[in-house]
C-alpha cells in the first residue's frame, strides 16, 4: 500500500481484522499487509521465566521505564546488528507508529543503564489486546527483561491477548505457542470486546 494512503485509524482497523504491516526493506516506502496462517501468541497465564533470568532480574541490572523513549526504541529495533543486517521498519512504519504512540495506542518498554538505552521493545494496544512488534538488545538480557516487565504490566491491567505475530525459538522459551488462524480469530475477538484498557 502506498505510504500516502495510510493513517493511524487504518492501521488500528487492520490490527482488529488480524492484519499487521511490514515493508520489503527500510528503503522501500510502501508496506504490505500480513495475515499468517499460523500466529504466534504468548498466553499471559502461562508465561515462563527461567530461574537464571529470575536471578538476573532480582539484581535489577537495568532501570525499566515505559513510554519515555518510544522513537528511540523504534530506531533501536530498526538498526542492523549481529544476525540482522536489514530491517522491515521503514520511514512509513516509523511515522505511523509514532503517531499511534501520540494517540496512546503504541507503547515502549525500555531498559536503561544510566543515561544509555540498552534494550527495549514496542507494540500496539487495542482494547484488551497487545500486539508485540519488535525488540532489540545492546546489553545482556535487556530485551528479555523488558518482555518480563511487559507481561507483568499486561496481567496487572487485565489484558487478554499478547500477539507476537510469529514464534521464534527465543520466544518459545517464554511460552510462546503457534495458533492456527481460526483459533487466533477467536482469541482476538474476545480481546476486542469492551473498552480500551489503559496501558500506562
Short mmCIF file of C-alpha atoms in Angstrom, two decimals, residues 6-88:
data_model
loop_
_atom_site.label_atom_id
_atom_site.label_comp_id
_atom_site.label_asym_id
_atom_site.label_seq_id
_atom_site.Cartn_x
_atom_site.Cartn_y
_atom_site.Cartn_z
CA UNK A 6 -2.11 5.05 5.37
CA UNK A 7 -3.47 6.59 8.56
CA UNK A 8 -3.30 5.51 12.21
CA UNK A 9 -7.02 4.68 12.06
CA UNK A 10 -6.50 2.34 9.10
CA UNK A 11 -3.65 0.70 11.00
CA UNK A 12 -5.84 0.06 14.05
CA UNK A 13 -8.62 -1.32 11.85
CA UNK A 14 -6.09 -3.68 10.29
CA UNK A 15 -4.99 -4.99 13.69
CA UNK A 16 -8.64 -5.51 14.64
CA UNK A 17 -9.02 -7.60 11.48
CA UNK A 18 -5.95 -9.74 12.23
CA UNK A 19 -3.52 -7.96 9.89
CA UNK A 20 -0.24 -6.20 10.52
CA UNK A 21 2.07 -4.24 8.19
CA UNK A 22 5.61 -4.90 7.02
CA UNK A 23 7.90 -3.40 4.41
CA UNK A 24 10.25 -5.13 2.00
CA UNK A 25 13.14 -3.07 3.34
CA UNK A 26 13.93 0.16 5.15
CA UNK A 27 14.46 1.82 1.77
CA UNK A 28 11.05 0.86 0.34
CA UNK A 29 8.44 3.46 1.41
CA UNK A 30 5.46 1.14 0.80
CA UNK A 31 4.06 -1.54 3.08
CA UNK A 32 2.19 -4.79 2.63
CA UNK A 33 -0.29 -6.50 4.93
CA UNK A 34 0.49 -9.81 6.61
CA UNK A 35 -2.08 -12.32 7.90
CA UNK A 36 -0.22 -15.50 8.86
CA UNK A 37 -1.88 -18.90 8.66
CA UNK A 38 -0.13 -19.64 11.96
CA UNK A 39 0.10 -16.86 14.53
CA UNK A 40 2.48 -16.51 17.45
CA UNK A 41 0.87 -15.90 20.84
CA UNK A 42 2.21 -15.86 24.39
CA UNK A 43 -0.59 -16.99 26.74
CA UNK A 44 -0.47 -14.44 29.54
CA UNK A 45 -1.40 -17.04 32.16
CA UNK A 46 1.35 -19.41 31.03
CA UNK A 47 4.30 -17.03 30.67
CA UNK A 48 7.55 -18.76 31.65
CA UNK A 49 10.67 -17.13 33.08
CA UNK A 50 13.77 -19.25 33.58
CA UNK A 51 15.39 -19.46 37.02
CA UNK A 52 18.53 -17.84 35.63
CA UNK A 53 16.61 -14.86 34.26
CA UNK A 54 14.67 -14.51 37.53
CA UNK A 55 18.00 -14.27 39.39
CA UNK A 56 19.19 -11.63 36.95
CA UNK A 57 16.00 -9.60 37.37
CA UNK A 58 16.35 -9.72 41.17
CA UNK A 59 19.72 -7.97 40.80
CA UNK A 60 17.98 -5.18 38.80
CA UNK A 61 20.76 -4.58 36.27
CA UNK A 62 18.68 -2.03 34.37
CA UNK A 63 16.21 0.73 35.08
CA UNK A 64 12.99 -0.30 33.34
CA UNK A 65 10.82 2.51 32.02
CA UNK A 66 7.65 2.70 29.96
CA UNK A 67 6.93 5.16 27.15
CA UNK A 68 9.79 7.56 27.84
CA UNK A 69 11.73 6.99 24.59
CA UNK A 70 9.35 5.42 22.09
CA UNK A 71 11.06 6.78 18.99
CA UNK A 72 14.49 5.73 20.23
CA UNK A 73 13.19 2.19 20.83
CA UNK A 74 11.85 2.03 17.29
CA UNK A 75 15.19 3.23 15.95
CA UNK A 76 16.95 0.61 18.04
CA UNK A 77 14.69 -2.10 16.63
CA UNK A 78 15.36 -0.84 13.10
CA UNK A 79 19.14 -0.77 13.48
CA UNK A 80 21.25 -3.53 11.98
CA UNK A 81 23.07 -5.83 14.37
CA UNK A 82 24.51 -9.32 14.79
CA UNK A 83 22.35 -11.72 12.79
CA UNK A 84 20.20 -8.87 11.44
CA UNK A 85 21.66 -6.96 8.52
CA UNK A 86 18.44 -5.38 7.31
CA UNK A 87 15.09 -4.32 8.74
CA UNK A 88 11.45 -4.17 7.68
#
